[in-house]
């Protein structure tokens, strides 16, 4: 059965497109809900106007020509309607007919009514047409708007809640759609994370195999040569093969220590003691540790140790690891290494920098430089061997000391790694 694999970049593109589609759907859904809400408002207004027209037709409440209803009914507020009438009127008959007309046109919400007399400028009657459907707020006073004519006031305090209740189906469906879209987006993100972790794991295993396969093979071949009895008669060759075994063993030990250090520090905190140390002595010790590599690669190393106060409170072993990693990377990524290690004091800070003339780092890769398992690529290939753990570990040590690390780099010209550490 044929199988296929989706790359992380394809998944990221899919997530971006899906997010865009989800956002578009949500925007259109909100616009649609708003449109429905406006439509329901207009329907409510039309129903109230129809109920008032029915009242005019059923009762002789106005001497005006109700054929022009838009001239007789005023809507000064969304939930308030004023209809011209002629007094006197029987309030009981008026409320009875009005109640019937409102229900006939499907308005099932509380309606407060008032008969306003222009002569006395007050309500001569107020009442409540209660609906069994609505459980909204109760009021004690109907809004009073002074007008030069007698009118019937219809006030719907729960109009907004009533309209929203009419939209329950649309609101519930929108919420369900929103939940489904969120779950879909979360599933995509989870799938991407799993894909990323799987790729990271495969990449790590591949790097691990690659890093250890060559030294083990070399040691195995050297061991076979050293087993030959005749090698004892050739001391020069014996020294060469013994040196090969020693070098490859040291390399394996170095890589193993990196893995152990990384595994130990997978908890976000480093646990160590601090003491007063001399940064210049630590630099010299780190350089001595790398002496075989520096000699083999013919490194031109310059020390510019200008810090007037080289002492700071830190963990010596971890700081040596930091210096070794930075210098090792400078050698690894340079064809003819020219490296400068410099120190200086700035206020209460110790500034340590490692400058090289290596291949440099592209801007789009700098942001990922201190992430676990990240290694510098040139096109589709890695520029050097390794696990991509060194700089991640370096940053963790620096941060644990309350410091900062930054990098300046230009492709083809080299890089400068700068560390700021507090003296105290």
Tab-separated table of C-alpha atoms in Angstrom:
chain	number	residue	atom	x	y	z
A	1	UNK	CA	0.000	0.000	0.000
A	2	UNK	CA	1.390	3.380	-0.974
A	3	UNK	CA	1.941	5.871	1.805
A	4	UNK	CA	2.470	9.585	1.804
A	5	UNK	CA	3.717	12.159	4.278
A	6	UNK	CA	2.569	15.712	4.724
A	7	UNK	CA	5.342	18.172	5.487
A	8	UNK	CA	5.144	20.626	8.390
A	9	UNK	CA	5.154	23.570	5.985
A	10	UNK	CA	2.098	22.129	4.217
A	11	UNK	CA	0.352	21.683	7.542
A	12	UNK	CA	1.220	25.267	8.551
A	13	UNK	CA	-0.225	26.514	5.269
A	14	UNK	CA	-3.327	24.401	5.896
A	15	UNK	CA	-3.690	25.841	9.395
A	16	UNK	CA	-3.296	29.388	8.053
A	17	UNK	CA	-5.915	28.831	5.323
A	18	UNK	CA	-8.254	27.098	7.791
A	19	UNK	CA	-7.872	29.964	10.265
A	20	UNK	CA	-8.641	32.431	7.502
A	21	UNK	CA	-11.718	30.431	6.459
A	22	UNK	CA	-12.902	30.110	10.078
A	23	UNK	CA	-12.460	33.855	10.652
A	24	UNK	CA	-14.357	34.600	7.432
A	25	UNK	CA	-17.198	32.263	8.433
A	26	UNK	CA	-17.425	33.867	11.871
A	27	UNK	CA	-17.499	37.380	10.385
A	28	UNK	CA	-20.238	36.413	7.942
A	29	UNK	CA	-22.139	34.656	10.745
A	30	UNK	CA	-22.006	37.782	12.920
A	31	UNK	CA	-23.090	39.950	9.981
A	32	UNK	CA	-25.929	37.505	9.273
A	33	UNK	CA	-27.040	37.598	12.918
A	34	UNK	CA	-27.007	41.383	12.842
A	35	UNK	CA	-29.037	41.354	9.650
A	36	UNK	CA	-31.579	38.992	11.207
A	37	UNK	CA	-31.744	41.171	14.321
A	38	UNK	CA	-32.434	44.275	12.210
A	39	UNK	CA	-35.051	42.323	10.263
A	40	UNK	CA	-36.762	41.205	13.483
A	41	UNK	CA	-36.777	44.808	14.703
A	42	UNK	CA	-38.496	45.957	11.533
A	43	UNK	CA	-40.976	43.083	11.793
A	44	UNK	CA	-41.749	44.120	15.357
A	45	UNK	CA	-42.353	47.736	14.236
A	46	UNK	CA	-44.606	46.582	11.392
A	47	UNK	CA	-46.583	44.329	13.749
A	48	UNK	CA	-47.137	47.187	16.224
A	49	UNK	CA	-48.260	49.507	13.398
A	50	UNK	CA	-50.668	46.827	12.138
A	51	UNK	CA	-52.063	46.370	15.651
A	52	UNK	CA	-52.641	50.143	15.914
A	53	UNK	CA	-54.320	50.144	12.492
A	54	UNK	CA	-56.572	47.304	13.687
A	55	UNK	CA	-57.412	49.342	16.781
A	56	UNK	CA	-58.368	52.324	14.605
A	57	UNK	CA	-60.597	50.077	12.502
A	58	UNK	CA	-62.252	48.299	15.460
A	59	UNK	CA	-62.919	51.398	17.568
A	60	UNK	CA	-63.697	55.000	16.816
A	61	UNK	CA	-60.610	56.272	18.657
A	62	UNK	CA	-59.552	59.010	16.262
A	63	UNK	CA	-61.101	61.737	14.169
A	64	UNK	CA	-58.011	61.690	11.994
A	65	UNK	CA	-57.796	59.921	8.654
A	66	UNK	CA	-55.998	56.740	9.627
A	67	UNK	CA	-55.419	55.889	5.967
A	68	UNK	CA	-52.229	57.922	6.396
A	69	UNK	CA	-51.039	55.945	9.391
A	70	UNK	CA	-47.442	57.174	9.154
A	71	UNK	CA	-48.698	60.665	10.053
A	72	UNK	CA	-50.608	59.400	13.111
A	73	UNK	CA	-47.996	57.124	14.715
A	74	UNK	CA	-44.701	58.388	16.095
A	75	UNK	CA	-41.792	56.155	17.145
A	76	UNK	CA	-39.440	58.459	19.136
A	77	UNK	CA	-37.647	55.537	20.818
A	78	UNK	CA	-37.160	51.917	19.662
A	79	UNK	CA	-39.567	50.598	22.316
A	80	UNK	CA	-41.999	53.556	22.465
A	81	UNK	CA	-44.921	54.337	20.136
A	82	UNK	CA	-47.286	57.332	20.209
A	83	UNK	CA	-50.624	57.050	18.309
A	84	UNK	CA	-52.956	60.071	17.919
A	85	UNK	CA	-56.393	59.576	19.382
A	86	UNK	CA	-59.455	61.662	20.161
A	87	UNK	CA	-60.732	61.887	23.722
A	88	UNK	CA	-62.810	60.857	25.565
A	89	UNK	CA	-62.307	57.085	25.277
A	90	UNK	CA	-63.383	54.016	27.222
A	91	UNK	CA	-60.089	52.750	28.633
A	92	UNK	CA	-61.396	49.226	29.318
A	93	UNK	CA	-62.586	48.724	25.753
A	94	UNK	CA	-59.402	50.284	24.424
A	95	UNK	CA	-57.103	47.933	26.370
A	96	UNK	CA	-59.242	44.903	25.515
A	97	UNK	CA	-59.161	45.572	21.763
A	98	UNK	CA	-55.487	46.510	21.874
A	99	UNK	CA	-54.585	43.292	23.693
A	100	UNK	CA	-56.425	41.281	21.055
A	101	UNK	CA	-54.733	43.115	18.162
A	102	UNK	CA	-51.229	42.708	19.597
A	103	UNK	CA	-51.645	38.974	20.060
A	104	UNK	CA	-53.286	38.666	16.660
A	105	UNK	CA	-50.146	40.079	15.051
A	106	UNK	CA	-47.826	37.877	17.112
A	107	UNK	CA	-46.532	40.353	19.708
A	108	UNK	CA	-46.230	38.353	22.903
A	109	UNK	CA	-44.404	40.684	25.251
A	110	UNK	CA	-45.509	43.049	28.018
A	111	UNK	CA	-47.013	46.306	26.768
A	112	UNK	CA	-47.512	49.300	29.042
A	113	UNK	CA	-50.249	51.596	27.809
A	114	UNK	CA	-51.113	55.166	28.673
A	115	UNK	CA	-53.751	57.640	27.496
A	116	UNK	CA	-52.201	61.104	27.337
A	117	UNK	CA	-54.284	64.280	27.547
A	118	UNK	CA	-52.715	67.288	25.830
A	119	UNK	CA	-54.896	69.624	27.895
A	120	UNK	CA	-53.640	68.406	31.267
A	121	UNK	CA	-50.210	67.317	29.909
A	122	UNK	CA	-50.300	64.011	31.768
A	123	UNK	CA	-51.569	60.471	31.541
A	124	UNK	CA	-55.198	60.157	32.523
A	125	UNK	CA	-54.903	56.370	32.350
A	126	UNK	CA	-52.078	53.815	32.516
A	127	UNK	CA	-52.225	50.037	32.390
A	128	UNK	CA	-50.288	46.879	31.635
A	129	UNK	CA	-51.123	44.358	28.938
A	130	UNK	CA	-49.232	41.432	30.359
A	131	UNK	CA	-48.035	38.562	28.240
A	132	UNK	CA	-47.640	35.077	29.691
A	133	UNK	CA	-44.614	34.497	27.446
A	134	UNK	CA	-42.445	37.357	28.723
A	135	UNK	CA	-40.725	37.401	32.099
A	136	UNK	CA	-38.914	40.687	31.635
A	137	UNK	CA	-38.407	43.690	33.847
A	138	UNK	CA	-41.306	45.502	35.494
A	139	UNK	CA	-41.626	49.280	35.473
A	140	UNK	CA	-43.645	51.677	37.571
A	141	UNK	CA	-43.620	54.755	35.300
A	142	UNK	CA	-44.244	55.005	31.560
A	143	UNK	CA	-41.985	57.511	29.756
A	144	UNK	CA	-43.867	60.805	29.423
A	145	UNK	CA	-43.317	62.776	26.218
A	146	UNK	CA	-45.166	66.092	26.017
A	147	UNK	CA	-47.042	66.508	22.752
A	148	UNK	CA	-49.600	69.117	21.622
A	149	UNK	CA	-52.122	66.357	20.832
A	150	UNK	CA	-53.908	63.558	22.672
A	151	UNK	CA	-52.301	60.186	22.071
A	152	UNK	CA	-52.111	56.566	23.096
A	153	UNK	CA	-48.670	55.490	24.359
A	154	UNK	CA	-47.464	51.931	23.815
A	155	UNK	CA	-44.278	51.075	25.672
A	156	UNK	CA	-42.462	47.722	25.311
A	157	UNK	CA	-39.663	47.629	27.933
A	158	UNK	CA	-38.700	44.053	27.045
A	159	UNK	CA	-38.614	44.565	23.285
A	160	UNK	CA	-34.889	43.753	22.957
A	161	UNK	CA	-35.107	40.525	24.976
A	162	UNK	CA	-38.231	39.516	23.061
A	163	UNK	CA	-36.533	39.979	19.681
A	164	UNK	CA	-33.461	38.057	20.842
A	165	UNK	CA	-35.759	35.267	22.055
A	166	UNK	CA	-37.239	35.132	18.553
A	167	UNK	CA	-33.700	34.564	17.286
A	168	UNK	CA	-32.921	31.677	19.649
A	169	UNK	CA	-32.585	29.146	16.845
A	170	UNK	CA	-30.126	31.331	14.949
A	171	UNK	CA	-28.106	32.165	18.070
A	172	UNK	CA	-27.891	28.532	19.191
A	173	UNK	CA	-26.863	27.380	15.712
A	174	UNK	CA	-24.202	30.100	15.605
A	175	UNK	CA	-22.817	29.063	18.995
A	176	UNK	CA	-22.753	25.413	17.892
A	177	UNK	CA	-20.968	26.425	14.692
A	178	UNK	CA	-18.465	28.484	16.701
A	179	UNK	CA	-17.739	25.544	19.022
A	180	UNK	CA	-17.316	23.195	16.049
A	181	UNK	CA	-14.943	25.621	14.332
A	182	UNK	CA	-12.901	26.088	17.531
A	183	UNK	CA	-12.661	22.310	17.995
A	184	UNK	CA	-11.673	21.941	14.351
A	185	UNK	CA	-8.982	24.616	14.726
A	186	UNK	CA	-7.726	23.012	17.957
A	187	UNK	CA	-7.582	19.614	16.220
A	188	UNK	CA	-5.532	21.087	13.368
A	189	UNK	CA	-3.137	22.698	15.820
A	190	UNK	CA	-2.829	19.464	17.819
A	191	UNK	CA	-2.170	17.542	14.598
A	192	UNK	CA	0.508	20.056	13.626
A	193	UNK	CA	2.154	19.809	17.059
A	194	UNK	CA	2.196	16.014	16.854
A	195	UNK	CA	3.626	16.192	13.339
A	196	UNK	CA	6.288	18.642	14.501
A	197	UNK	CA	7.220	16.456	17.476
A	198	UNK	CA	7.392	13.354	15.271
A	199	UNK	CA	9.632	15.134	12.776
A	200	UNK	CA	11.786	16.447	15.615
A	201	UNK	CA	12.098	12.948	17.055
A	202	UNK	CA	13.001	11.434	13.670
A	203	UNK	CA	15.487	14.235	13.027
A	204	UNK	CA	17.066	13.691	16.439
A	205	UNK	CA	17.365	9.924	15.916
A	206	UNK	CA	18.860	10.508	12.473
A	207	UNK	CA	21.377	13.008	13.866
A	208	UNK	CA	22.183	10.738	16.800
A	209	UNK	CA	22.839	7.773	14.482
A	210	UNK	CA	24.896	9.906	12.117
A	211	UNK	CA	26.977	11.464	14.902
A	212	UNK	CA	27.826	8.166	16.597
A	213	UNK	CA	28.088	5.861	13.590
A	214	UNK	CA	31.299	7.335	12.153
A	215	UNK	CA	33.332	7.475	15.423
A	216	UNK	CA	32.254	3.940	16.365
A	217	UNK	CA	33.251	2.671	12.913
A	218	UNK	CA	36.622	4.407	13.117
A	219	UNK	CA	37.291	3.021	16.614
A	220	UNK	CA	36.268	-0.446	15.433
A	221	UNK	CA	38.665	-0.297	12.463
A	222	UNK	CA	41.458	1.066	14.651
A	223	UNK	CA	40.842	-1.706	17.197
A	224	UNK	CA	41.179	-4.331	14.446
A	225	UNK	CA	44.494	-2.829	13.408
A	226	UNK	CA	45.716	-2.677	17.002
A	227	UNK	CA	44.849	-6.379	17.454
A	228	UNK	CA	47.340	-7.269	14.763
A	229	UNK	CA	50.511	-8.586	16.541
A	230	UNK	CA	52.717	-6.951	13.948
A	231	UNK	CA	51.595	-3.464	15.009
A	232	UNK	CA	53.904	-3.712	18.027
A	233	UNK	CA	56.822	-3.632	15.643
A	234	UNK	CA	55.662	-0.322	14.193
A	235	UNK	CA	55.540	2.220	17.067
A	236	UNK	CA	54.797	5.188	14.781
A	237	UNK	CA	51.709	3.508	13.341
A	238	UNK	CA	50.721	2.310	16.819
A	239	UNK	CA	50.828	5.894	18.103
A	240	UNK	CA	48.745	7.098	15.155
A	241	UNK	CA	45.998	4.523	15.676
A	242	UNK	CA	46.046	5.019	19.439
A	243	UNK	CA	45.649	8.752	18.837
A	244	UNK	CA	42.707	8.071	16.486
A	245	UNK	CA	41.009	5.959	19.141
A	246	UNK	CA	41.652	8.609	21.796
A	247	UNK	CA	40.330	11.423	19.606
A	248	UNK	CA	37.157	9.560	18.604
A	249	UNK	CA	36.586	8.458	22.218
A	250	UNK	CA	36.925	12.066	23.374
A	251	UNK	CA	34.495	13.139	20.655
A	252	UNK	CA	31.958	10.508	21.748
A	253	UNK	CA	32.385	11.564	25.361
A	254	UNK	CA	31.809	15.210	24.434
A	255	UNK	CA	28.621	14.405	22.525
A	256	UNK	CA	27.412	12.123	25.332
A	257	UNK	CA	27.965	14.875	27.892
A	258	UNK	CA	25.898	17.253	25.749
A	259	UNK	CA	23.042	14.769	25.679
A	260	UNK	CA	23.272	14.131	29.423
A	261	UNK	CA	23.399	17.850	30.181
A	262	UNK	CA	20.390	18.435	27.966
A	263	UNK	CA	18.430	15.567	29.556
A	264	UNK	CA	19.314	16.840	33.042
A	265	UNK	CA	18.111	20.340	32.258
A	266	UNK	CA	14.828	19.359	30.611
A	267	UNK	CA	13.183	20.659	33.764
A	268	UNK	CA	13.075	24.400	33.179
A	269	UNK	CA	15.332	25.186	36.135
A	270	UNK	CA	19.068	24.588	36.542
A	271	UNK	CA	20.186	23.702	40.042
A	272	UNK	CA	23.728	24.767	40.897
A	273	UNK	CA	25.796	26.596	43.460
A	274	UNK	CA	27.603	29.870	42.812
A	275	UNK	CA	30.991	31.125	43.858
A	276	UNK	CA	33.314	33.987	43.073
A	277	UNK	CA	35.090	33.154	39.810
A	278	UNK	CA	37.540	34.849	37.489
A	279	UNK	CA	36.115	34.911	33.951
A	280	UNK	CA	39.622	35.236	32.461
A	281	UNK	CA	40.744	32.029	34.176
A	282	UNK	CA	37.602	30.230	32.939
A	283	UNK	CA	38.299	31.385	29.370
A	284	UNK	CA	41.870	30.081	29.586
A	285	UNK	CA	40.659	26.745	30.977
A	286	UNK	CA	38.072	26.411	28.189
A	287	UNK	CA	40.727	27.184	25.563
A	288	UNK	CA	43.020	24.544	27.111
A	289	UNK	CA	40.191	21.986	26.917
A	290	UNK	CA	39.839	22.756	23.211
A	291	UNK	CA	43.593	22.809	22.534
A	292	UNK	CA	43.607	19.612	20.377
A	293	UNK	CA	40.774	20.944	18.208
A	294	UNK	CA	42.355	24.411	17.958
A	295	UNK	CA	45.654	22.839	16.934
A	296	UNK	CA	44.093	20.468	14.401
A	297	UNK	CA	42.022	23.208	12.713
A	298	UNK	CA	44.944	25.699	12.876
A	299	UNK	CA	42.756	28.278	14.587
A	300	UNK	CA	44.058	31.833	14.837
A	301	UNK	CA	42.796	32.651	18.333
A	302	UNK	CA	43.020	36.112	19.879
A	303	UNK	CA	42.200	36.950	23.504
A	304	UNK	CA	41.175	40.527	24.268
A	305	UNK	CA	40.546	40.227	28.002
A	306	UNK	CA	39.920	43.874	28.840
A	307	UNK	CA	37.546	43.511	31.783
A	308	UNK	CA	38.965	45.640	34.595
A	309	UNK	CA	37.059	43.550	37.120
A	310	UNK	CA	37.079	39.927	35.892
A	311	UNK	CA	35.373	38.543	38.993
A	312	UNK	CA	31.697	37.584	39.132
A	313	UNK	CA	29.476	35.279	41.166
A	314	UNK	CA	28.599	32.241	39.036
A	315	UNK	CA	28.994	28.495	38.599
A	316	UNK	CA	32.441	27.848	37.097
A	317	UNK	CA	31.616	24.481	35.475
A	318	UNK	CA	28.550	25.777	33.657
A	319	UNK	CA	30.333	28.918	32.452
A	320	UNK	CA	33.157	26.779	31.053
A	321	UNK	CA	30.495	24.782	29.148
A	322	UNK	CA	29.157	28.064	27.731
A	323	UNK	CA	32.595	29.228	26.542
A	324	UNK	CA	33.507	25.800	25.146
A	325	UNK	CA	30.261	25.583	23.170
A	326	UNK	CA	30.658	29.055	21.659
A	327	UNK	CA	34.283	28.499	20.672
A	328	UNK	CA	33.538	24.988	19.391
A	329	UNK	CA	30.756	26.401	17.168
A	330	UNK	CA	33.070	29.171	15.937
A	331	UNK	CA	35.583	26.536	14.861
A	332	UNK	CA	32.968	24.208	13.416
A	333	UNK	CA	31.387	26.833	11.159
A	334	UNK	CA	34.650	28.393	9.864
A	335	UNK	CA	36.878	27.069	7.069
A	336	UNK	CA	39.993	28.906	8.270
A	337	UNK	CA	38.968	29.911	11.795
A	338	UNK	CA	39.919	33.347	13.076
A	339	UNK	CA	38.358	33.728	16.515
A	340	UNK	CA	38.432	36.559	19.026
A	341	UNK	CA	37.339	36.107	22.641
A	342	UNK	CA	36.848	39.447	24.394
A	343	UNK	CA	35.690	40.690	27.798
A	344	UNK	CA	34.839	44.094	29.208
A	345	UNK	CA	32.877	45.664	32.045
A	346	UNK	CA	29.828	47.824	31.478
A	347	UNK	CA	28.374	49.130	34.730
A	348	UNK	CA	27.450	46.121	36.856
A	349	UNK	CA	27.712	43.708	33.909
A	350	UNK	CA	30.391	41.425	32.564
A	351	UNK	CA	30.354	41.387	28.756
A	352	UNK	CA	31.802	38.278	27.090
A	353	UNK	CA	31.913	38.021	23.295
A	354	UNK	CA	33.087	35.375	20.846
A	355	UNK	CA	33.667	36.599	17.298
A	356	UNK	CA	34.387	34.385	14.297
A	357	UNK	CA	34.862	34.628	10.539
A	358	UNK	CA	32.551	31.730	9.751
A	359	UNK	CA	29.736	31.225	7.278
A	360	UNK	CA	27.361	33.526	9.180
A	361	UNK	CA	23.681	33.051	9.821
A	362	UNK	CA	20.704	34.133	7.732
A	363	UNK	CA	18.292	36.539	9.448
A	364	UNK	CA	15.358	34.145	9.172
A	365	UNK	CA	17.381	31.492	11.069
A	366	UNK	CA	18.643	33.713	13.890
A	367	UNK	CA	15.230	33.767	15.607
A	368	UNK	CA	15.345	29.946	15.944
A	369	UNK	CA	19.032	29.707	16.833
A	370	UNK	CA	18.509	28.990	20.541
A	371	UNK	CA	15.673	26.504	20.108
A	372	UNK	CA	16.177	22.825	20.895
A	373	UNK	CA	17.270	20.650	17.962
A	374	UNK	CA	17.633	23.630	15.620
A	375	UNK	CA	20.630	23.491	13.313
A	376	UNK	CA	21.743	25.997	10.709
A	377	UNK	CA	20.758	25.045	7.186
A	378	UNK	CA	22.097	26.200	3.866
A	379	UNK	CA	19.410	25.546	1.297
A	380	UNK	CA	18.224	22.003	2.185
A	381	UNK	CA	21.369	20.704	3.899
A	382	UNK	CA	22.863	21.181	7.361
A	383	UNK	CA	26.138	23.086	7.435
A	384	UNK	CA	27.706	21.082	10.274
A	385	UNK	CA	27.262	17.959	12.359
A	386	UNK	CA	25.552	18.013	15.736
A	387	UNK	CA	22.282	17.591	17.616
A	388	UNK	CA	21.196	21.207	17.713
A	389	UNK	CA	21.355	21.233	21.524
A	390	UNK	CA	24.480	23.278	22.277
A	391	UNK	CA	23.129	26.819	21.928
A	392	UNK	CA	19.841	25.862	23.581
A	393	UNK	CA	21.836	24.669	26.584
A	394	UNK	CA	24.052	27.770	26.495
A	395	UNK	CA	21.042	30.084	26.635
A	396	UNK	CA	19.526	28.114	29.507
A	397	UNK	CA	22.748	28.489	31.514
A	398	UNK	CA	23.037	32.214	30.772
A	399	UNK	CA	19.391	32.880	31.688
A	400	UNK	CA	19.807	30.830	34.890
A	401	UNK	CA	22.644	33.219	35.823
A	402	UNK	CA	20.354	36.212	35.252
A	403	UNK	CA	22.071	37.121	32.015
A	404	UNK	CA	21.267	37.610	28.335
A	405	UNK	CA	22.728	36.289	25.101
A	406	UNK	CA	22.429	37.837	21.662
A	407	UNK	CA	23.941	37.268	18.252
A	408	UNK	CA	24.930	39.531	15.384
A	409	UNK	CA	25.684	37.836	12.110
A	410	UNK	CA	26.172	38.503	8.431
A	411	UNK	CA	26.164	35.617	5.942
A	412	UNK	CA	29.639	35.003	4.553
A	413	UNK	CA	31.355	37.281	7.063
A	414	UNK	CA	30.902	35.624	10.444
A	415	UNK	CA	29.069	36.042	13.737
A	416	UNK	CA	29.473	37.665	17.142
A	417	UNK	CA	27.886	36.025	20.177
A	418	UNK	CA	27.630	38.418	23.119
A	419	UNK	CA	26.767	37.413	26.672
A	420	UNK	CA	25.837	39.853	29.446
A	421	UNK	CA	26.226	38.523	32.987
A	422	UNK	CA	25.640	40.398	36.254
A	423	UNK	CA	28.757	40.662	38.411
A	424	UNK	CA	26.733	39.941	41.526
